CSV table of C-alpha atoms in Angstrom, one decimal:
chain,number,residue,atom,x,y,z
A,1,UNK,CA,81.1,89.6,97.8
A,2,UNK,CA,78.0,87.5,98.0
A,3,UNK,CA,77.8,84.3,95.9
A,4,UNK,CA,74.3,83.0,95.5
A,5,UNK,CA,73.1,79.5,94.7
A,6,UNK,CA,72.6,76.1,96.4
A,7,UNK,CA,76.2,75.8,97.6
A,8,UNK,CA,76.7,79.5,98.4
A,9,UNK,CA,75.0,82.1,100.5
A,10,UNK,CA,75.5,85.4,102.2
A,11,UNK,CA,78.9,86.6,103.3
A,12,UNK,CA,77.6,87.6,106.7
A,13,UNK,CA,76.5,83.9,107.3
A,14,UNK,CA,79.8,82.3,106.3
A,15,UNK,CA,80.7,81.4,109.9
A,16,UNK,CA,77.7,78.9,109.7
A,17,UNK,CA,78.9,77.0,106.6
A,18,UNK,CA,81.6,75.1,108.5
A,19,UNK,CA,78.9,73.6,110.7
A,20,UNK,CA,77.1,72.2,107.6
A,21,UNK,CA,73.8,73.0,106.0
A,22,UNK,CA,71.8,71.3,108.8
A,23,UNK,CA,72.9,74.1,111.2
A,24,UNK,CA,70.2,76.2,109.5
A,25,UNK,CA,68.1,73.6,107.6
A,26,UNK,CA,66.6,72.2,110.8
A,27,UNK,CA,63.6,70.8,109.0
A,28,UNK,CA,65.5,68.9,106.4
A,29,UNK,CA,67.5,69.8,103.4
A,30,UNK,CA,64.5,70.2,101.1
A,31,UNK,CA,62.7,72.6,103.4
A,32,UNK,CA,63.5,76.2,104.3
A,33,UNK,CA,64.9,76.9,107.8
A,34,UNK,CA,62.4,77.5,110.5
A,35,UNK,CA,62.1,80.7,112.4
A,36,UNK,CA,63.6,78.8,115.4
A,37,UNK,CA,66.8,78.2,113.4
A,38,UNK,CA,67.0,81.9,112.6
A,39,UNK,CA,66.3,82.9,116.2
A,40,UNK,CA,69.2,80.8,117.4
A,41,UNK,CA,71.4,83.7,116.3
A,42,UNK,CA,69.0,86.6,115.7
A,43,UNK,CA,66.9,88.2,118.4
A,44,UNK,CA,63.4,89.5,117.4
A,45,UNK,CA,63.5,92.4,119.9
A,46,UNK,CA,67.0,93.5,118.7
A,47,UNK,CA,65.9,93.4,115.1
A,48,UNK,CA,62.7,95.4,115.9
A,49,UNK,CA,64.8,98.0,117.7
A,50,UNK,CA,67.4,98.2,114.9
A,51,UNK,CA,64.7,98.8,112.2
A,52,UNK,CA,62.4,101.1,114.3
A,53,UNK,CA,61.0,104.1,112.7
A,54,UNK,CA,59.5,107.2,114.3
A,55,UNK,CA,56.4,109.4,113.9
A,56,UNK,CA,54.0,108.5,111.1
A,57,UNK,CA,56.3,105.6,110.1
A,58,UNK,CA,56.3,103.8,113.4
A,59,UNK,CA,54.3,100.8,112.0
A,60,UNK,CA,56.5,100.6,108.9
A,61,UNK,CA,59.0,98.6,110.9
A,62,UNK,CA,59.5,95.3,109.0
A,63,UNK,CA,60.3,93.5,112.3
A,64,UNK,CA,57.4,95.0,114.3
A,65,UNK,CA,54.6,96.0,112.1
A,66,UNK,CA,50.8,96.6,112.2
A,67,UNK,CA,49.9,93.4,110.4
A,68,UNK,CA,52.2,90.8,112.0
A,69,UNK,CA,53.8,92.5,115.0
A,70,UNK,CA,57.1,90.7,115.6
A,71,UNK,CA,55.8,87.4,114.2
A,72,UNK,CA,56.3,87.7,110.4
A,73,UNK,CA,58.2,84.5,109.3
A,74,UNK,CA,61.8,85.3,108.6
A,75,UNK,CA,61.8,83.6,105.2
A,76,UNK,CA,59.0,85.9,103.9
A,77,UNK,CA,61.6,88.6,103.4
A,78,UNK,CA,65.0,87.0,103.8
A,79,UNK,CA,66.7,84.3,101.7
A,80,UNK,CA,70.1,82.8,102.1
A,81,UNK,CA,70.6,81.3,98.6
A,82,UNK,CA,68.2,83.5,96.6
A,83,UNK,CA,67.5,87.2,96.9
A,84,UNK,CA,64.1,88.1,98.2
A,85,UNK,CA,62.2,91.4,98.5
A,86,UNK,CA,60.3,92.4,101.7
A,87,UNK,CA,56.8,91.0,102.0
A,88,UNK,CA,55.5,94.6,102.7
A,89,UNK,CA,56.3,95.6,99.2
A,90,UNK,CA,53.6,93.3,97.8
A,91,UNK,CA,51.1,96.0,98.9
A,92,UNK,CA,53.0,99.0,100.2
A,93,UNK,CA,55.7,101.4,98.8
A,94,UNK,CA,57.8,101.8,101.9
A,95,UNK,CA,61.5,102.2,101.4
A,96,UNK,CA,63.8,99.7,103.1
A,97,UNK,CA,67.2,100.9,102.0
A,98,UNK,CA,69.1,98.7,104.5
A,99,UNK,CA,67.3,95.4,103.5
A,100,UNK,CA,69.7,92.7,102.5
A,101,UNK,CA,67.9,90.9,99.8
């Protein structure tokens, strides 16, 4: 189960909590983690491959899309302490069923 809030986060990131908040909050506690912090554990190419689509939907890949390529900032769609919705949904109606808000 996921508990949200300042002292809680995603179940799949629990292994980081023992290292303290600064293991992700590399820019200070009052700022969101940088992409560099996320990319210490997550690989852009692996993410793009895992979310790849085919045919007419090839550019509907949230990790490799027509607008940003592979450079969309992680925090635009993902949040550790608060649920977020994908940035693409501000303008598009794509379905991202596997998105972990």
